[in-house]
């Protein structure tokens, strides 16, 4: 073959490689079956992480604390009713930071965190001497409750309201100075309903 005919074959071969396929990609035959495009980084990192998958989300602060054992109670699944089992009597547990953590957990939307936060908050406020233990942490608990009351999920809002009623029954008029902060959350929530 002459050099000119080899050159013509080479350009013809190059044209056939770059002609678009019916699937729309230039190399449609190699990727048409897989449906994905290979990237150079796939050779270096064969396991590709989907950033939008549900399992890849970082756990919330409450979920992380609960899974590390930072909350001294565990959920006991009963056949009819669930309950909490405390590692030690709730009367001996300091409210700082546990009551604040449980109040922040009221914003959770997944089981078992919803039950643990709601029931733990309630049981902690039922111990003897709860008023004396709750008063020093009241500003921080009110801030955490504000987050639950401002949540768009109706169940979270309801848990926040129940917790506010329980806290009010324990601390009484001491909650009055925090009502302005909490009522602004209630005012914005009624707009959504």
mmCIF file of C-alpha atoms in Angstrom:
data_model
loop_
_atom_site.group_PDB
_atom_site.id
_atom_site.type_symbol
_atom_site.label_atom_id
_atom_site.label_comp_id
_atom_site.label_asym_id
_atom_site.label_seq_id
_atom_site.Cartn_x
_atom_site.Cartn_y
_atom_site.Cartn_z
ATOM 1 C CA UNK A 1 0.000 0.000 0.000
ATOM 2 C CA UNK A 2 1.117 3.485 -0.672
ATOM 3 C CA UNK A 3 1.458 6.063 2.053
ATOM 4 C CA UNK A 4 -1.500 8.036 0.751
ATOM 5 C CA UNK A 5 -3.852 5.064 0.897
ATOM 6 C CA UNK A 6 -2.682 4.249 4.465
ATOM 7 C CA UNK A 7 -3.365 7.852 5.447
ATOM 8 C CA UNK A 8 -6.842 7.690 3.965
ATOM 9 C CA UNK A 9 -7.579 4.471 5.866
ATOM 10 C CA UNK A 10 -6.347 6.011 9.093
ATOM 11 C CA UNK A 11 -8.578 9.069 8.744
ATOM 12 C CA UNK A 12 -11.524 6.905 7.750
ATOM 13 C CA UNK A 13 -10.945 4.732 10.822
ATOM 14 C CA UNK A 14 -10.693 7.790 13.010
ATOM 15 C CA UNK A 15 -13.942 9.134 11.629
ATOM 16 C CA UNK A 16 -15.765 5.916 12.388
ATOM 17 C CA UNK A 17 -14.556 6.017 15.983
ATOM 18 C CA UNK A 18 -15.850 9.525 16.529
ATOM 19 C CA UNK A 19 -19.199 9.203 14.802
ATOM 20 C CA UNK A 20 -21.985 9.370 17.326
ATOM 21 C CA UNK A 21 -23.919 6.243 18.025
ATOM 22 C CA UNK A 22 -27.710 6.037 18.270
ATOM 23 C CA UNK A 23 -27.446 6.284 22.086
ATOM 24 C CA UNK A 24 -25.923 9.752 21.826
ATOM 25 C CA UNK A 25 -22.412 9.122 23.105
ATOM 26 C CA UNK A 26 -19.278 8.977 21.012
ATOM 27 C CA UNK A 27 -18.373 5.579 22.423
ATOM 28 C CA UNK A 28 -21.875 4.225 22.703
ATOM 29 C CA UNK A 29 -21.012 0.592 22.051
ATOM 30 C CA UNK A 30 -18.758 0.236 25.072
ATOM 31 C CA UNK A 31 -21.011 2.019 27.567
ATOM 32 C CA UNK A 32 -24.475 1.319 26.169
ATOM 33 C CA UNK A 33 -24.912 -1.873 28.135
ATOM 34 C CA UNK A 34 -23.703 -0.484 31.454
ATOM 35 C CA UNK A 35 -25.589 2.824 31.390
ATOM 36 C CA UNK A 36 -22.756 4.610 33.193
ATOM 37 C CA UNK A 37 -19.668 6.438 32.057
ATOM 38 C CA UNK A 38 -16.341 5.300 33.349
ATOM 39 C CA UNK A 39 -14.179 7.967 34.860
ATOM 40 C CA UNK A 40 -10.427 7.929 35.364
ATOM 41 C CA UNK A 41 -10.980 8.000 39.110
ATOM 42 C CA UNK A 42 -12.877 4.693 38.929
ATOM 43 C CA UNK A 43 -9.559 2.894 38.507
ATOM 44 C CA UNK A 44 -8.204 4.506 41.661
ATOM 45 C CA UNK A 45 -11.393 4.262 43.725
ATOM 46 C CA UNK A 46 -13.507 1.338 42.548
ATOM 47 C CA UNK A 47 -16.178 1.859 45.208
ATOM 48 C CA UNK A 48 -18.085 4.996 44.267
ATOM 49 C CA UNK A 49 -20.056 6.689 47.044
ATOM 50 C CA UNK A 50 -23.473 8.117 46.328
ATOM 51 C CA UNK A 51 -23.626 11.394 48.271
ATOM 52 C CA UNK A 52 -27.410 11.516 48.045
ATOM 53 C CA UNK A 53 -28.169 8.111 49.492
ATOM 54 C CA UNK A 54 -29.989 8.030 52.820
ATOM 55 C CA UNK A 55 -27.464 5.768 54.543
ATOM 56 C CA UNK A 56 -24.562 8.138 53.868
ATOM 57 C CA UNK A 57 -26.002 10.983 55.934
ATOM 58 C CA UNK A 58 -24.193 11.694 59.139
ATOM 59 C CA UNK A 59 -26.269 10.855 62.183
ATOM 60 C CA UNK A 60 -27.756 13.714 64.166
ATOM 61 C CA UNK A 61 -26.087 14.829 67.366
ATOM 62 C CA UNK A 62 -28.677 12.995 69.463
ATOM 63 C CA UNK A 63 -28.313 9.780 67.458
ATOM 64 C CA UNK A 64 -24.524 9.920 67.774
ATOM 65 C CA UNK A 65 -24.683 10.463 71.536
ATOM 66 C CA UNK A 66 -27.238 7.674 71.954
ATOM 67 C CA UNK A 67 -25.242 5.169 69.904
ATOM 68 C CA UNK A 68 -22.071 5.941 71.885
ATOM 69 C CA UNK A 69 -23.872 5.297 75.175
ATOM 70 C CA UNK A 70 -24.024 8.947 76.239
ATOM 71 C CA UNK A 71 -27.642 8.575 77.343
ATOM 72 C CA UNK A 72 -27.845 6.238 80.340
ATOM 73 C CA UNK A 73 -30.972 4.398 79.214
ATOM 74 C CA UNK A 74 -31.957 1.925 76.560
ATOM 75 C CA UNK A 75 -35.177 1.098 74.814
ATOM 76 C CA UNK A 76 -36.766 -2.173 75.903
ATOM 77 C CA UNK A 77 -39.105 -3.489 73.223
ATOM 78 C CA UNK A 78 -42.176 -5.040 74.739
ATOM 79 C CA UNK A 79 -44.787 -7.070 72.948
ATOM 80 C CA UNK A 80 -47.369 -4.346 73.457
ATOM 81 C CA UNK A 81 -45.630 -1.359 75.010
ATOM 82 C CA UNK A 82 -42.078 -0.018 74.913
ATOM 83 C CA UNK A 83 -40.293 1.307 77.972
ATOM 84 C CA UNK A 84 -36.921 2.670 78.996
ATOM 85 C CA UNK A 85 -34.450 0.806 81.126
ATOM 86 C CA UNK A 86 -32.115 3.134 82.996
ATOM 87 C CA UNK A 87 -28.537 2.087 83.772
ATOM 88 C CA UNK A 88 -28.903 3.721 87.190
ATOM 89 C CA UNK A 89 -31.842 5.343 88.955
ATOM 90 C CA UNK A 90 -32.882 8.588 87.227
ATOM 91 C CA UNK A 91 -32.830 10.384 90.603
ATOM 92 C CA UNK A 92 -29.037 10.045 90.689
ATOM 93 C CA UNK A 93 -28.423 11.387 87.186
ATOM 94 C CA UNK A 94 -27.454 15.068 86.844
ATOM 95 C CA UNK A 95 -29.727 17.060 84.538
ATOM 96 C CA UNK A 96 -26.789 18.858 82.947
ATOM 97 C CA UNK A 97 -26.335 17.855 80.085
ATOM 98 C CA UNK A 98 -28.825 14.943 79.929
ATOM 99 C CA UNK A 99 -32.060 16.963 80.063
ATOM 100 C CA UNK A 100 -30.716 19.314 77.380
ATOM 101 C CA UNK A 101 -29.704 16.387 75.158
ATOM 102 C CA UNK A 102 -33.126 14.783 75.543
ATOM 103 C CA UNK A 103 -34.802 18.105 74.712
ATOM 104 C CA UNK A 104 -32.683 18.366 71.562
ATOM 105 C CA UNK A 105 -33.650 14.796 70.708
ATOM 106 C CA UNK A 106 -37.312 15.795 70.527
ATOM 107 C CA UNK A 107 -36.570 17.002 66.977
ATOM 108 C CA UNK A 108 -35.744 13.461 65.857
ATOM 109 C CA UNK A 109 -37.994 11.790 63.311
ATOM 110 C CA UNK A 110 -36.678 8.200 63.406
ATOM 111 C CA UNK A 111 -37.310 5.350 65.806
ATOM 112 C CA UNK A 112 -35.911 4.665 68.473
ATOM 113 C CA UNK A 113 -34.689 8.241 68.941
ATOM 114 C CA UNK A 114 -38.193 9.695 68.995
ATOM 115 C CA UNK A 115 -39.313 7.382 71.781
ATOM 116 C CA UNK A 116 -36.097 7.632 73.833
ATOM 117 C CA UNK A 117 -36.050 11.433 73.770
ATOM 118 C CA UNK A 118 -39.742 11.851 74.588
ATOM 119 C CA UNK A 119 -39.964 9.185 77.283
ATOM 120 C CA UNK A 120 -36.558 10.037 78.766
ATOM 121 C CA UNK A 121 -37.485 13.724 79.042
ATOM 122 C CA UNK A 122 -40.762 12.825 80.746
ATOM 123 C CA UNK A 123 -39.242 10.307 83.169
ATOM 124 C CA UNK A 124 -36.408 12.633 84.110
ATOM 125 C CA UNK A 125 -38.859 15.389 85.020
ATOM 126 C CA UNK A 126 -40.859 12.959 87.216
ATOM 127 C CA UNK A 127 -37.991 12.270 89.656
ATOM 128 C CA UNK A 128 -38.064 13.793 93.124
ATOM 129 C CA UNK A 129 -36.191 17.087 93.238
ATOM 130 C CA UNK A 130 -36.632 17.671 89.510
ATOM 131 C CA UNK A 131 -37.395 21.358 89.984
ATOM 132 C CA UNK A 132 -34.091 22.077 91.739
ATOM 133 C CA UNK A 133 -32.197 20.124 89.075
ATOM 134 C CA UNK A 134 -34.046 21.672 86.100
ATOM 135 C CA UNK A 135 -33.813 25.345 87.100
ATOM 136 C CA UNK A 136 -30.061 25.766 86.411
ATOM 137 C CA UNK A 137 -30.372 24.317 82.897
ATOM 138 C CA UNK A 138 -33.715 25.944 82.062
ATOM 139 C CA UNK A 139 -32.350 28.504 79.534
ATOM 140 C CA UNK A 140 -30.614 25.791 77.507
ATOM 141 C CA UNK A 141 -33.614 23.450 77.699
ATOM 142 C CA UNK A 142 -35.870 26.285 76.480
ATOM 143 C CA UNK A 143 -33.566 26.854 73.513
ATOM 144 C CA UNK A 144 -33.699 23.145 72.636
ATOM 145 C CA UNK A 145 -37.499 23.122 72.970
ATOM 146 C CA UNK A 146 -37.707 26.110 70.640
ATOM 147 C CA UNK A 147 -36.130 23.949 67.926
ATOM 148 C CA UNK A 148 -38.807 21.293 68.372
ATOM 149 C CA UNK A 149 -41.616 23.863 68.404
ATOM 150 C CA UNK A 150 -40.347 25.496 65.206
ATOM 151 C CA UNK A 151 -40.052 22.181 63.346
ATOM 152 C CA UNK A 152 -42.238 21.706 60.255
ATOM 153 C CA UNK A 153 -43.085 18.091 61.126
ATOM 154 C CA UNK A 154 -46.356 17.973 63.071
ATOM 155 C CA UNK A 155 -45.285 15.039 65.260
ATOM 156 C CA UNK A 156 -42.101 16.844 66.301
ATOM 157 C CA UNK A 157 -44.146 19.940 67.129
ATOM 158 C CA UNK A 158 -46.519 17.825 69.214
ATOM 159 C CA UNK A 159 -43.618 16.251 71.143
ATOM 160 C CA UNK A 160 -42.252 19.737 71.761
ATOM 161 C CA UNK A 161 -45.608 20.952 73.072
ATOM 162 C CA UNK A 162 -45.947 17.942 75.397
ATOM 163 C CA UNK A 163 -42.442 18.527 76.716
ATOM 164 C CA UNK A 164 -43.206 22.218 77.267
ATOM 165 C CA UNK A 165 -46.317 21.324 79.284
ATOM 166 C CA UNK A 166 -44.312 18.824 81.380
ATOM 167 C CA UNK A 167 -41.525 21.338 81.951
ATOM 168 C CA UNK A 168 -44.032 24.021 82.904
ATOM 169 C CA UNK A 169 -45.610 21.714 85.486
ATOM 170 C CA UNK A 170 -42.195 21.114 87.069
ATOM 171 C CA UNK A 171 -40.596 24.570 87.054
ATOM 172 C CA UNK A 172 -43.765 26.673 87.273
ATOM 173 C CA UNK A 173 -43.403 30.473 86.990
ATOM 174 C CA UNK A 174 -39.649 30.195 86.396
ATOM 175 C CA UNK A 175 -40.480 29.408 82.776
ATOM 176 C CA UNK A 176 -42.159 32.807 82.283
ATOM 177 C CA UNK A 177 -38.954 34.627 81.337
ATOM 178 C CA UNK A 178 -38.423 32.136 78.485
ATOM 179 C CA UNK A 179 -41.974 32.313 77.137
ATOM 180 C CA UNK A 180 -41.215 35.122 74.697
ATOM 181 C CA UNK A 181 -38.534 32.973 73.069
ATOM 182 C CA UNK A 182 -40.834 29.938 72.951
ATOM 183 C CA UNK A 183 -43.968 31.781 71.811
ATOM 184 C CA UNK A 184 -42.223 33.153 68.720
ATOM 185 C CA UNK A 185 -41.809 29.520 67.642
ATOM 186 C CA UNK A 186 -45.497 28.882 68.288
ATOM 187 C CA UNK A 187 -46.484 31.931 66.243
ATOM 188 C CA UNK A 188 -44.529 30.765 63.198
ATOM 189 C CA UNK A 189 -45.841 27.202 63.525
ATOM 190 C CA UNK A 190 -49.478 28.273 63.370
ATOM 191 C CA UNK A 191 -48.789 29.837 59.959
ATOM 192 C CA UNK A 192 -47.992 26.399 58.554
ATOM 193 C CA UNK A 193 -51.149 24.699 59.791
#
